[in-house]
PDB file of C-alpha atoms in Angstrom:
ATOM      1  CA  MET Z   1      14.307 -29.546  61.650  1.00  0.00           C
ATOM      2  CA  ALA Z   2      13.889 -31.821  64.674  1.00  0.00           C
ATOM      3  CA  ARG Z   3      15.213 -35.343  64.887  1.00  0.00           C
ATOM      4  CA  VAL Z   4      12.777 -38.014  65.863  1.00  0.00           C
ATOM      5  CA  LYS Z   5      13.402 -41.279  67.764  1.00  0.00           C
ATOM      6  CA  HIS Z   6      10.495 -43.721  67.414  1.00  0.00           C
ATOM      7  CA  VAL Z   7       9.578 -46.051  70.255  1.00  0.00           C
ATOM      8  CA  PHE Z   8       7.687 -49.335  70.197  1.00  0.00           C
ATOM      9  CA  PRO Z   9       5.083 -49.918  68.610  1.00  0.00           C
ATOM     10  CA  VAL Z  10       5.689 -47.073  66.063  1.00  0.00           C
ATOM     11  CA  GLN Z  11       8.625 -47.746  63.800  1.00  0.00           C
ATOM     12  CA  GLU Z  12       8.093 -45.274  61.044  1.00  0.00           C
ATOM     13  CA  ILE Z  13       5.885 -42.288  60.161  1.00  0.00           C
ATOM     14  CA  ALA Z  14       5.777 -40.369  56.811  1.00  0.00           C
ATOM     15  CA  GLY Z  15       3.811 -37.191  56.159  1.00  0.00           C
ATOM     16  CA  SER Z  16       1.586 -35.306  58.526  1.00  0.00           C
ATOM     17  CA  LEU Z  17      -0.932 -36.816  60.953  1.00  0.00           C
ATOM     18  CA  VAL Z  18      -3.283 -33.819  60.782  1.00  0.00           C
ATOM     19  CA  PRO Z  19      -3.707 -31.057  58.136  1.00  0.00           C
ATOM     20  CA  LYS Z  20      -1.130 -28.281  58.626  1.00  0.00           C
ATOM     21  CA  GLY Z  21       0.487 -30.328  61.384  1.00  0.00           C
ATOM     22  CA  THR Z  22       4.005 -31.626  62.008  1.00  0.00           C
ATOM     23  CA  VAL Z  23       5.503 -33.261  58.957  1.00  0.00           C
ATOM     24  CA  PHE Z  24       7.628 -36.440  59.370  1.00  0.00           C
ATOM     25  CA  ARG Z  25      10.008 -37.806  56.796  1.00  0.00           C
ATOM     26  CA  LYS Z  26      13.006 -40.122  56.333  1.00  0.00           C
ATOM     27  CA  LYS Z  27      15.262 -40.053  53.248  1.00  0.00           C
ATOM     28  CA  ASN Z  28      16.438 -43.256  51.639  1.00  0.00           C
ATOM     29  CA  TYR Z  29      19.399 -42.912  49.289  1.00  0.00           C
ATOM     30  CA  ARG Z  30      19.686 -45.382  46.441  1.00  0.00           C
ATOM     31  CA  ASP Z  31      22.263 -46.315  43.871  1.00  0.00           C
ATOM     32  CA  SER Z  32      21.561 -46.665  40.116  1.00  0.00           C
ATOM     33  CA  SER Z  33      20.184 -50.168  40.557  1.00  0.00           C
ATOM     34  CA  GLY Z  34      17.719 -49.072  43.197  1.00  0.00           C
ATOM     35  CA  ARG Z  35      19.514 -50.608  46.169  1.00  0.00           C
ATOM     36  CA  VAL Z  36      19.367 -48.502  49.367  1.00  0.00           C
ATOM     37  CA  ILE Z  37      22.932 -47.407  50.139  1.00  0.00           C
ATOM     38  CA  ALA Z  38      22.127 -45.145  53.099  1.00  0.00           C
ATOM     39  CA  GLU Z  39      19.225 -43.923  55.245  1.00  0.00           C
ATOM     40  CA  GLY Z  40      18.794 -40.479  56.609  1.00  0.00           C
ATOM     41  CA  GLU Z  41      17.532 -39.781  60.082  1.00  0.00           C
ATOM     42  CA  THR Z  42      13.830 -39.380  60.661  1.00  0.00           C
ATOM     43  CA  GLU Z  43      13.059 -35.650  60.602  1.00  0.00           C
ATOM     44  CA  SER Z  44      10.086 -33.613  61.685  1.00  0.00           C
ATOM     45  CA  TYR Z  45       9.209 -30.015  60.967  1.00  0.00           C
ATOM     46  CA  ILE Z  46       6.289 -27.516  60.882  1.00  0.00           C
ATOM     47  CA  ILE Z  47       5.876 -24.913  58.159  1.00  0.00           C
ATOM     48  CA  LYS Z  48       4.723 -21.937  60.187  1.00  0.00           C
ATOM     49  CA  HIS Z  49       5.393 -18.939  58.043  1.00  0.00           C
ATOM     50  CA  PRO Z  50       5.711 -19.732  54.366  1.00  0.00           C
ATOM     51  CA  ARG Z  51       7.231 -16.851  52.370  1.00  0.00           C
ATOM     52  CA  ASN Z  52       4.905 -14.639  50.282  1.00  0.00           C
ATOM     53  CA  LEU Z  53       6.967 -13.569  47.268  1.00  0.00           C
ATOM     54  CA  LYS Z  54       4.359 -10.919  46.333  1.00  0.00           C
ATOM     55  CA  SER Z  55       4.899  -8.968  49.543  1.00  0.00           C
ATOM     56  CA  LYS Z  56       8.542  -9.851  50.062  1.00  0.00           C
ATOM     57  CA  PRO Z  57      10.336 -10.632  46.713  1.00  0.00           C
ATOM     58  CA  TYR Z  58      13.820 -12.036  46.447  1.00  0.00           C
ATOM     59  CA  SER Z  59      16.751  -9.696  47.131  1.00  0.00           C
ATOM     60  CA  THR Z  60      19.445  -9.355  44.439  1.00  0.00           C
ATOM     61  CA  ASN Z  61      21.669 -12.009  46.128  1.00  0.00           C
ATOM     62  CA  GLU Z  62      18.762 -14.344  46.636  1.00  0.00           C
ATOM     63  CA  LEU Z  63      17.734 -14.010  43.035  1.00  0.00           C
ATOM     64  CA  THR Z  64      21.277 -14.696  41.895  1.00  0.00           C
ATOM     65  CA  THR Z  65      21.469 -17.788  44.047  1.00  0.00           C
ATOM     66  CA  HIS Z  66      18.012 -18.964  42.873  1.00  0.00           C
ATOM     67  CA  ASN Z  67      18.961 -18.481  39.186  1.00  0.00           C
ATOM     68  CA  ASN Z  68      22.323 -20.278  39.602  1.00  0.00           C
ATOM     69  CA  PHE Z  69      20.609 -23.256  41.282  1.00  0.00           C
ATOM     70  CA  ARG Z  70      17.929 -23.321  38.565  1.00  0.00           C
ATOM     71  CA  GLU Z  71      20.598 -23.264  35.798  1.00  0.00           C
ATOM     72  CA  VAL Z  72      22.675 -26.038  37.470  1.00  0.00           C
ATOM     73  CA  SER Z  73      19.518 -28.104  38.089  1.00  0.00           C
ATOM     74  CA  LEU Z  74      18.647 -27.970  34.362  1.00  0.00           C
ATOM     75  CA  GLN Z  75      22.220 -28.922  33.389  1.00  0.00           C
ATOM     76  CA  THR Z  76      21.996 -31.842  35.860  1.00  0.00           C
ATOM     77  CA  VAL Z  77      18.802 -33.131  34.217  1.00  0.00           C
ATOM     78  CA  GLU Z  78      20.480 -32.910  30.746  1.00  0.00           C
ATOM     79  CA  ILE Z  79      23.524 -34.802  31.998  1.00  0.00           C
ATOM     80  CA  LEU Z  80      21.408 -37.580  33.477  1.00  0.00           C
ATOM     81  CA  ARG Z  81      19.600 -37.976  30.088  1.00  0.00           C
ATOM     82  CA  ARG Z  82      22.795 -38.504  28.139  1.00  0.00           C
ATOM     83  CA  PRO Z  83      24.129 -42.056  28.802  1.00  0.00           C
ATOM     84  CA  VAL Z  84      27.808 -41.451  27.944  1.00  0.00           C
ATOM     85  CA  GLU Z  85      28.141 -38.291  30.037  1.00  0.00           C
ATOM     86  CA  ARG Z  86      26.096 -39.913  32.878  1.00  0.00           C
ATOM     87  CA  ALA Z  87      28.410 -42.925  32.982  1.00  0.00           C
ATOM     88  CA  GLY Z  88      31.423 -40.609  33.607  1.00  0.00           C
ATOM     89  CA  TRP Z  89      29.591 -38.827  36.448  1.00  0.00           C
ATOM     90  CA  GLU Z  90      28.447 -42.148  37.913  1.00  0.00           C
ATOM     91  CA  LEU Z  91      32.050 -43.412  38.055  1.00  0.00           C
ATOM     92  CA  ARG Z  92      33.137 -40.193  39.771  1.00  0.00           C
ATOM     93  CA  TRP Z  93      30.101 -40.416  42.198  1.00  0.00           C
ATOM     94  CA  GLN Z  94      30.926 -44.150  43.004  1.00  0.00           C
ATOM     95  CA  GLN Z  95      34.527 -43.176  43.823  1.00  0.00           C
ATOM     96  CA  GLN Z  96      33.449 -40.371  46.162  1.00  0.00           C
ATOM     97  CA  LEU Z  97      31.147 -42.769  48.044  1.00  0.00           C
ATOM     98  CA  LYS Z  98      34.283 -44.478  49.499  1.00  0.00           C
ATOM     99  CA  HIS Z  99      36.111 -41.237  50.364  1.00  0.00           C
ATOM    100  CA  GLY Z 100      34.975 -37.650  49.679  1.00  0.00           C
ATOM    101  CA  GLU Z 101      36.144 -35.880  46.578  1.00  0.00           C
ATOM    102  CA  ALA Z 102      39.031 -33.421  46.926  1.00  0.00           C
ATOM    103  CA  GLY Z 103      36.978 -30.363  46.053  1.00  0.00           C
ATOM    104  CA  ALA Z 104      34.019 -31.241  48.286  1.00  0.00           C
ATOM    105  CA  PRO Z 105      33.283 -29.114  51.305  1.00  0.00           C
ATOM    106  CA  ILE Z 106      34.107 -30.298  54.827  1.00  0.00           C
ATOM    107  CA  ASP Z 107      31.157 -31.833  56.681  1.00  0.00           C
ATOM    108  CA  PRO Z 108      31.056 -30.102  60.168  1.00  0.00           C
ATOM    109  CA  ARG Z 109      29.611 -33.232  61.844  1.00  0.00           C
ATOM    110  CA  THR Z 110      32.419 -35.566  60.743  1.00  0.00           C
ATOM    111  CA  GLY Z 111      35.285 -33.208  59.863  1.00  0.00           C
ATOM    112  CA  ALA Z 112      35.786 -35.199  56.660  1.00  0.00           C
ATOM    113  CA  ARG Z 113      34.960 -34.346  53.084  1.00  0.00           C
ATOM    114  CA  ARG Z 114      31.245 -34.446  52.287  1.00  0.00           C
ATOM    115  CA  ILE Z 115      29.970 -37.602  50.691  1.00  0.00           C
ATOM    116  CA  TYR Z 116      26.893 -37.237  48.478  1.00  0.00           C
ATOM    117  CA  LYS Z 117      24.579 -40.230  48.620  1.00  0.00           C
ATOM    118  CA  ARG Z 118      22.554 -39.291  45.548  1.00  0.00           C
ATOM    119  CA  LEU Z 119      24.006 -38.905  42.000  1.00  0.00           C
ATOM    120  CA  ASP Z 120      21.883 -35.929  41.105  1.00  0.00           C
ATOM    121  CA  ALA Z 121      22.847 -34.045  44.247  1.00  0.00           C
ATOM    122  CA  PHE Z 122      26.527 -34.818  43.593  1.00  0.00           C
ATOM    123  CA  ILE Z 123      26.380 -33.506  40.031  1.00  0.00           C
ATOM    124  CA  ARG Z 124      24.511 -30.413  41.069  1.00  0.00           C
ATOM    125  CA  ALA Z 125      26.996 -29.670  43.907  1.00  0.00           C
ATOM    126  CA  CYS Z 126      29.932 -30.156  41.606  1.00  0.00           C
ATOM    127  CA  LEU Z 127      28.458 -27.818  38.934  1.00  0.00           C
ATOM    128  CA  LEU Z 128      27.619 -25.160  41.548  1.00  0.00           C
ATOM    129  CA  ARG Z 129      31.180 -25.287  42.856  1.00  0.00           C
ATOM    130  CA  GLU Z 130      32.451 -24.746  39.270  1.00  0.00           C
ATOM    131  CA  LEU Z 131      30.043 -21.882  38.803  1.00  0.00           C
ATOM    132  CA  LYS Z 132      31.071 -20.181  42.051  1.00  0.00           C
ATOM    133  CA  LYS Z 133      34.808 -20.440  41.303  1.00  0.00           C
ATOM    134  CA  PRO Z 134      36.392 -17.017  40.742  1.00  0.00           C
ATOM    135  CA  LEU Z 135      37.479 -16.336  37.201  1.00  0.00           C
TER     136      LEU Z 135
END
């Protein structure tokens, strides 16, 4: 993905300007009250060769990763629907916004623990780490 620096008079672009053209996007990360807590960089990308799963199906490792992510995503949705359980995760997420959680991976750009700007992404990452831990 390319990084884009807009110049005057264009400040922001979202989507593609032409069909099947370059796609532009910028992520905004919000807290539970809807306030923007961080903004991602403007990105651009072109989808040149989408994967055809009929001609090239998932390998065993890819299928395992896909199924693990699916399972964890479903668990995350269930957690977010339960107010009591969600409150515990929100507290943990708010704490890691100040300084990364101890089990979080190291961000190669900063050299510090990764900070998740979205609650659902934080829960999913924590559950995936638990799932990948050796028994």
